[in-house]
Amino acid sequence: MPSNHIILQYGTKTIKIGRAGDHEYIDTYCFKNGFVGDEDFLYRLLYRWFHDKLMTSPQHTKLIILENIMLSLGHKKLLCKVGLQRLGVASMSFIPDILMSCVAAGVRSGIVIDIGAEHTVIAPVVELRIIDSHIGITNRGAGYLHKKLEESPAVVSPDSTSLASPSEADQELILNIVESQLMGSFFSGDYDMDEMPICPLLYRLTSKFPVVLKQALNSRIILTGSICEYQYLKNYLAQFLSTEFQVLDTLGPWAGGSLFEVHRQKLKSADPMEITQEMMAENCPIPDWHLKRFYI
């Protein structure tokens, strides 16, 4: 049995790594062109993290991947090849990061709005199960917001597209564009499904929920994603949505995954999403949240 449990959050633009039980990750890496598809680069990155940052032997480690639900099976196979065959970790496990956002909010059910770099995903979760028939996806994410800021003629300073620490004037500009382009109005607008602002998409999805699902979720919204790393934006989004929904605070998927894995160790419960070196050698199927969504 692995003695070390390492949490790796694998997002669209960032990878975060740290030890299970810690409240914060140890290191992060940001990349420009979507999911890392370079096997050698990914191996060198993980090797450096294990030896320089974690100072942990891969051979005695279980690597828990908090996966973006849009992560392809091909990328998961690449992660398993690098982790199990080249790095030599004892086992790996895949958990949707959306579920861990719920754990970090202290609930088992809710509507997770994950505003990522390239897309925003709205996913209802009931008893830590993603109700995939009611998932909504739109291209109105952080990248879309950056694009609209760059196109805006009202740019006040050269670096106003930086969301990290804008001036007061730039912050007002950013919030205006967030409201008009990213969030939209709950009850108006005619959009294609993949280009719909967050609010009308959320309203369309929730209006089609069965009564049982509405009761289970109780209109609880959990905000997460790269844009929520900026506190002023997260506060604004929560205030914007609070007119129609109850918005819960969350520590984020990495902290949720860290907490979840510690509790699973204490309970000594089986992990249906785990794959070992032996299973990889026998060409066993890569664990998939969609196929095993009732077992997490």
CSV table of C-alpha atoms in Angstrom, one decimal:
chain,number,residue,atom,x,y,z
A,1,MET,CA,0.0,0.0,0.0
A,2,PRO,CA,1.4,3.5,-0.9
A,3,SER,CA,2.6,5.4,2.1
A,4,ASN,CA,2.5,8.8,0.3
A,5,HIS,CA,-0.6,10.4,-1.2
A,6,ILE,CA,0.0,13.3,-3.7
A,7,ILE,CA,-2.8,15.5,-5.1
A,8,LEU,CA,-2.3,16.8,-8.7
A,9,GLN,CA,-5.0,19.1,-10.1
A,10,TYR,CA,-4.8,18.9,-13.9
A,11,GLY,CA,-6.7,21.8,-15.4
A,12,THR,CA,-6.9,23.3,-18.9
A,13,LYS,CA,-4.1,25.9,-18.3
A,14,THR,CA,-2.6,25.0,-15.0
A,15,ILE,CA,-1.3,22.0,-13.0
A,16,LYS,CA,-1.1,22.2,-9.2
A,17,ILE,CA,0.6,19.6,-6.9
A,18,GLY,CA,0.9,19.0,-3.2
A,19,ARG,CA,0.5,16.5,-0.4
A,20,ALA,CA,-2.9,15.1,0.7
A,21,GLY,CA,-3.8,16.7,4.1
A,22,ASP,CA,-2.2,20.1,3.3
A,23,HIS,CA,-4.6,23.0,2.9
A,24,GLU,CA,-2.6,24.5,0.0
A,25,TYR,CA,-0.7,23.0,-2.9
A,26,ILE,CA,3.2,23.2,-3.0
A,27,ASP,CA,3.7,24.3,-6.6
A,28,THR,CA,1.9,25.2,-9.8
A,29,TYR,CA,2.8,25.4,-13.5
A,30,CYS,CA,0.9,27.4,-16.1
A,31,PHE,CA,1.0,26.7,-19.8
A,32,LYS,CA,-0.3,28.5,-22.8
A,33,ASN,CA,-1.7,26.1,-25.3
A,34,GLY,CA,-4.2,23.9,-23.4
A,35,PHE,CA,-3.6,20.5,-21.8
A,36,VAL,CA,0.0,19.4,-21.8
A,37,GLY,CA,0.4,16.8,-24.6
A,38,ASP,CA,4.2,16.5,-24.6
A,39,GLU,CA,5.1,13.2,-22.8
A,40,ASP,CA,8.8,14.1,-22.2
A,41,PHE,CA,7.9,17.6,-20.9
A,42,LEU,CA,5.3,16.2,-18.5
A,43,TYR,CA,7.7,13.5,-17.3
A,44,ARG,CA,10.4,16.1,-16.6
A,45,LEU,CA,8.0,18.4,-14.8
A,46,LEU,CA,6.7,15.6,-12.5
A,47,TYR,CA,10.2,14.2,-11.9
A,48,ARG,CA,11.4,17.7,-10.8
A,49,TRP,CA,8.4,18.1,-8.5
A,50,PHE,CA,8.8,14.7,-6.8
A,51,HIS,CA,12.6,15.1,-6.2
A,52,ASP,CA,12.9,18.9,-5.7
A,53,LYS,CA,9.6,20.0,-4.2
A,54,LEU,CA,7.9,17.0,-2.6
A,55,MET,CA,11.1,15.1,-1.9
A,56,THR,CA,9.1,11.9,-2.1
A,57,SER,CA,9.8,8.5,-3.7
A,58,PRO,CA,7.4,7.9,-6.6
A,59,GLN,CA,7.5,4.1,-6.0
A,60,HIS,CA,5.7,4.6,-2.6
A,61,THR,CA,3.2,7.1,-3.9
A,62,LYS,CA,-0.4,7.1,-4.9
A,63,LEU,CA,-1.0,10.0,-7.3
A,64,ILE,CA,-4.5,11.4,-7.2
A,65,ILE,CA,-5.5,13.4,-10.4
A,66,LEU,CA,-8.2,16.0,-10.0
A,67,GLU,CA,-9.3,16.0,-13.6
A,68,ASN,CA,-11.1,18.6,-15.6
A,69,ILE,CA,-14.3,16.9,-16.8
A,70,MET,CA,-13.3,17.9,-20.4
A,71,LEU,CA,-10.0,16.0,-20.1
A,72,SER,CA,-9.9,13.5,-23.0
A,73,LEU,CA,-9.2,9.8,-22.6
A,74,GLY,CA,-6.1,10.3,-24.7
A,75,HIS,CA,-4.6,12.7,-22.1
A,76,LYS,CA,-5.6,10.4,-19.3
A,77,LYS,CA,-3.7,7.6,-21.0
A,78,LEU,CA,-0.7,9.9,-21.4
A,79,LEU,CA,-0.9,10.8,-17.7
A,80,CYS,CA,-1.0,7.1,-16.8
A,81,LYS,CA,1.9,6.2,-19.1
A,82,VAL,CA,4.1,9.0,-17.6
A,83,GLY,CA,3.0,8.4,-14.0
A,84,LEU,CA,2.9,4.6,-13.8
A,85,GLN,CA,5.4,3.5,-16.4
A,86,ARG,CA,8.0,6.2,-16.6
A,87,LEU,CA,7.9,7.9,-13.2
A,88,GLY,CA,7.0,4.6,-11.4
A,89,VAL,CA,4.3,5.7,-9.0
A,90,ALA,CA,2.6,2.8,-7.2
A,91,SER,CA,-0.9,3.8,-8.4
A,92,MET,CA,-3.0,6.6,-9.8
A,93,SER,CA,-6.6,7.7,-9.3
A,94,PHE,CA,-8.9,10.1,-11.2
A,95,ILE,CA,-11.5,12.3,-9.6
A,96,PRO,CA,-13.5,15.1,-11.3
A,97,ASP,CA,-12.4,18.4,-9.8
A,98,ILE,CA,-16.0,19.6,-9.9
A,99,LEU,CA,-16.8,17.0,-7.1
A,100,MET,CA,-14.0,18.3,-5.0
A,101,SER,CA,-15.3,21.8,-5.3
A,102,CYS,CA,-18.4,20.5,-3.5
A,103,VAL,CA,-16.3,18.8,-0.8
A,104,ALA,CA,-14.4,22.1,-0.2
A,105,ALA,CA,-17.7,23.9,0.2
A,106,GLY,CA,-18.9,21.4,2.8
A,107,VAL,CA,-21.7,19.9,0.7
A,108,ARG,CA,-22.5,16.8,-1.3
A,109,SER,CA,-24.9,18.4,-3.6
A,110,GLY,CA,-25.0,21.7,-5.5
A,111,ILE,CA,-24.6,23.4,-8.9
A,112,VAL,CA,-20.9,23.9,-9.7
A,113,ILE,CA,-20.0,26.8,-12.0
A,114,ASP,CA,-16.4,26.2,-13.1
A,115,ILE,CA,-15.2,29.3,-15.0
A,116,GLY,CA,-12.1,28.1,-16.6
A,117,ALA,CA,-9.6,29.5,-19.1
A,118,GLU,CA,-11.3,28.3,-22.2
A,119,HIS,CA,-14.8,27.3,-21.2
A,120,THR,CA,-17.3,27.6,-18.4
A,121,VAL,CA,-18.9,24.4,-17.2
A,122,ILE,CA,-22.2,24.3,-15.2
A,123,ALA,CA,-22.7,20.9,-13.6
A,124,PRO,CA,-25.3,19.8,-11.1
A,125,VAL,CA,-24.0,17.4,-8.5
A,126,VAL,CA,-26.2,15.2,-6.2
A,127,GLU,CA,-24.6,13.2,-3.5
A,128,LEU,CA,-21.2,13.6,-5.1
A,129,ARG,CA,-22.5,12.3,-8.5
A,130,ILE,CA,-22.4,14.5,-11.6
A,131,ILE,CA,-25.7,14.6,-13.3
A,132,ASP,CA,-24.2,14.6,-16.8
A,133,SER,CA,-27.5,14.8,-18.6
A,134,HIS,CA,-27.9,18.4,-17.3
A,135,ILE,CA,-24.4,19.7,-17.8
A,136,GLY,CA,-24.0,23.0,-19.7
A,137,ILE,CA,-20.9,24.3,-21.4
A,138,THR,CA,-20.2,27.7,-22.9
A,139,ASN,CA,-17.1,29.4,-24.4
A,140,ARG,CA,-17.7,32.4,-22.0
A,141,GLY,CA,-14.7,31.8,-19.8
A,142,ALA,CA,-11.6,33.7,-18.6
A,143,GLY,CA,-10.1,33.6,-22.1
A,144,TYR,CA,-13.2,35.2,-23.6
A,145,LEU,CA,-13.1,37.9,-20.9
A,146,HIS,CA,-9.5,38.7,-21.7
A,147,LYS,CA,-10.4,38.9,-25.4
A,148,LYS,CA,-13.2,41.3,-24.8
A,149,LEU,CA,-10.9,43.5,-22.6
A,150,GLU,CA,-8.3,43.7,-25.3
A,151,GLU,CA,-11.0,44.7,-27.8
A,152,SER,CA,-12.5,47.4,-25.5
A,153,PRO,CA,-11.9,51.0,-26.7
A,154,ALA,CA,-12.2,52.1,-23.1
A,155,VAL,CA,-8.9,50.6,-21.9
A,156,VAL,CA,-7.4,52.9,-19.4
A,157,SER,CA,-3.9,51.7,-19.0
A,158,PRO,CA,-1.7,49.3,-21.0
A,159,ASP,CA,-2.0,46.5,-18.5
A,160,SER,CA,-5.7,46.8,-17.8
A,161,THR,CA,-6.2,43.3,-19.2
A,162,SER,CA,-4.4,41.9,-16.2
A,163,LEU,CA,-7.0,40.7,-13.8
A,164,ALA,CA,-4.6,40.3,-10.9
A,165,SER,CA,-4.3,43.9,-9.6
A,166,PRO,CA,-6.1,46.4,-11.7
A,167,SER,CA,-6.4,50.1,-10.9
A,168,GLU,CA,-9.7,51.4,-9.6
A,169,ALA,CA,-10.7,52.6,-13.1
A,170,ASP,CA,-9.6,49.4,-14.7
A,171,GLN,CA,-11.5,47.3,-12.2
A,172,GLU,CA,-14.7,49.2,-13.0
A,173,LEU,CA,-14.1,48.5,-16.7
A,174,ILE,CA,-13.4,44.8,-16.0
A,175,LEU,CA,-16.6,44.4,-13.9
A,176,ASN,CA,-18.7,46.1,-16.5
A,177,ILE,CA,-17.4,43.7,-19.2
A,178,VAL,CA,-17.9,40.8,-16.8
A,179,GLU,CA,-21.5,41.8,-16.3
A,180,SER,CA,-22.3,42.4,-20.0
A,181,GLN,CA,-20.2,39.7,-21.7
A,182,LEU,CA,-19.5,37.0,-19.2
A,183,MET,CA,-22.7,36.9,-17.0
A,184,GLY,CA,-25.5,38.4,-19.2
A,185,SER,CA,-29.1,38.6,-18.0
A,186,PHE,CA,-31.0,35.7,-16.6
A,187,PHE,CA,-34.1,36.2,-18.7
A,188,SER,CA,-33.0,37.7,-22.0
A,189,GLY,CA,-31.0,37.1,-25.1
A,190,ASP,CA,-31.0,34.6,-28.0
A,191,TYR,CA,-27.7,32.7,-28.1
A,192,ASP,CA,-26.2,29.5,-29.4
A,193,MET,CA,-25.8,27.0,-26.6
A,194,ASP,CA,-22.0,27.0,-26.7
A,195,GLU,CA,-21.8,30.9,-26.8
A,196,MET,CA,-24.4,31.6,-24.1
A,197,PRO,CA,-23.5,33.9,-21.2
A,198,ILE,CA,-23.4,32.2,-17.8
A,199,CYS,CA,-26.7,33.5,-16.3
A,200,PRO,CA,-29.1,32.6,-19.2
A,201,LEU,CA,-27.4,29.2,-19.5
A,202,LEU,CA,-27.8,28.6,-15.7
A,203,TYR,CA,-31.4,29.7,-15.9
A,204,ARG,CA,-32.1,27.4,-18.9
A,205,LEU,CA,-30.5,24.4,-17.2
A,206,THR,CA,-32.3,24.9,-13.8
A,207,SER,CA,-35.6,25.5,-15.5
A,208,LYS,CA,-35.4,22.0,-17.0
A,209,PHE,CA,-34.4,20.3,-13.8
A,210,PRO,CA,-36.8,17.6,-12.5
A,211,VAL,CA,-38.6,18.5,-9.3
A,212,VAL,CA,-36.5,15.9,-7.4
A,213,LEU,CA,-33.3,17.4,-8.7
A,214,LYS,CA,-34.4,20.9,-7.8
A,215,GLN,CA,-35.1,19.8,-4.2
A,216,ALA,CA,-31.8,18.1,-3.9
A,217,LEU,CA,-29.8,21.1,-5.1
A,218,ASN,CA,-31.8,23.7,-3.3
A,219,SER,CA,-30.5,26.4,-5.6
A,220,ARG,CA,-27.0,26.1,-4.1
A,221,ILE,CA,-24.3,27.6,-6.4
A,222,ILE,CA,-20.6,26.9,-6.0
A,223,LEU,CA,-18.2,29.1,-7.9
A,224,THR,CA,-14.8,27.9,-8.9
A,225,GLY,CA,-12.3,28.1,-11.8
A,226,SER,CA,-9.3,30.3,-12.7
A,227,ILE,CA,-11.2,33.6,-12.7
A,228,CYS,CA,-12.3,32.9,-9.0
A,229,GLU,CA,-8.7,33.1,-7.9
A,230,TYR,CA,-9.1,36.9,-8.0
A,231,GLN,CA,-11.1,37.7,-4.9
A,232,TYR,CA,-12.7,40.9,-6.1
A,233,LEU,CA,-14.1,39.0,-9.2
A,234,LYS,CA,-15.2,36.1,-7.1
A,235,ASN,CA,-17.1,38.5,-4.7
A,236,TYR,CA,-18.7,40.3,-7.6
A,237,LEU,CA,-19.9,37.1,-9.3
A,238,ALA,CA,-21.3,35.8,-6.0
A,239,GLN,CA,-23.1,39.1,-5.4
A,240,PHE,CA,-24.4,39.0,-9.0
A,241,LEU,CA,-25.8,35.5,-8.7
A,242,SER,CA,-27.2,36.0,-5.1
A,243,THR,CA,-30.3,37.8,-6.5
A,244,GLU,CA,-31.6,34.4,-7.7
A,245,PHE,CA,-29.5,31.7,-6.0
A,246,GLN,CA,-27.7,30.9,-2.7
A,247,VAL,CA,-24.0,31.1,-3.4
A,248,LEU,CA,-21.7,28.9,-1.2
A,249,ASP,CA,-18.1,29.7,-0.5
A,250,THR,CA,-15.5,27.0,-1.4
A,251,LEU,CA,-11.8,26.5,-0.7
A,252,GLY,CA,-11.4,25.2,-4.3
A,253,PRO,CA,-11.0,21.8,-5.8
A,254,TRP,CA,-7.4,21.2,-4.7
A,255,ALA,CA,-8.2,21.7,-1.1
A,256,GLY,CA,-11.3,19.6,-1.5
A,257,GLY,CA,-9.3,16.8,-3.1
A,258,SER,CA,-6.7,17.0,-0.3
A,259,LEU,CA,-9.4,16.7,2.4
A,260,PHE,CA,-11.3,14.0,0.5
A,261,GLU,CA,-8.2,11.7,0.2
A,262,VAL,CA,-7.3,12.1,3.9
A,263,HIS,CA,-10.8,11.0,4.9
A,264,ARG,CA,-10.7,8.1,2.5
A,265,GLN,CA,-7.5,6.9,4.0
A,266,LYS,CA,-9.0,7.0,7.5
A,267,LEU,CA,-12.0,5.1,6.4
A,268,LYS,CA,-9.8,2.6,4.4
A,269,SER,CA,-12.5,2.5,1.7
A,270,ALA,CA,-11.8,1.1,-1.7
A,271,ASP,CA,-11.0,3.4,-4.6
A,272,PRO,CA,-12.9,2.4,-7.7
A,273,MET,CA,-11.1,5.0,-9.8
A,274,GLU,CA,-7.6,3.6,-8.9
A,275,ILE,CA,-5.3,2.1,-11.5
A,276,THR,CA,-2.1,0.3,-10.5
A,277,GLN,CA,1.1,-0.6,-12.4
A,278,GLU,CA,-0.2,-4.2,-12.7
A,279,MET,CA,-3.5,-3.0,-14.2
A,280,MET,CA,-1.6,-0.8,-16.6
A,281,ALA,CA,0.6,-3.7,-17.7
A,282,GLU,CA,-2.5,-5.8,-18.3
A,283,ASN,CA,-4.0,-3.0,-20.5
A,284,CYS,CA,-7.0,-2.5,-18.1
A,285,PRO,CA,-9.3,0.3,-19.1
A,286,ILE,CA,-8.4,3.8,-17.8
A,287,PRO,CA,-10.9,4.8,-15.1
A,288,ASP,CA,-13.5,7.2,-16.4
A,289,TRP,CA,-15.8,9.4,-14.3
A,290,HIS,CA,-18.6,9.1,-16.8
A,291,LEU,CA,-18.6,5.3,-16.8
A,292,LYS,CA,-18.1,5.0,-13.0
A,293,ARG,CA,-20.1,8.0,-11.9
A,294,PHE,CA,-22.1,6.0,-9.4
A,295,TYR,CA,-19.1,4.6,-7.6
A,296,ILE,CA,-17.1,7.6,-6.4
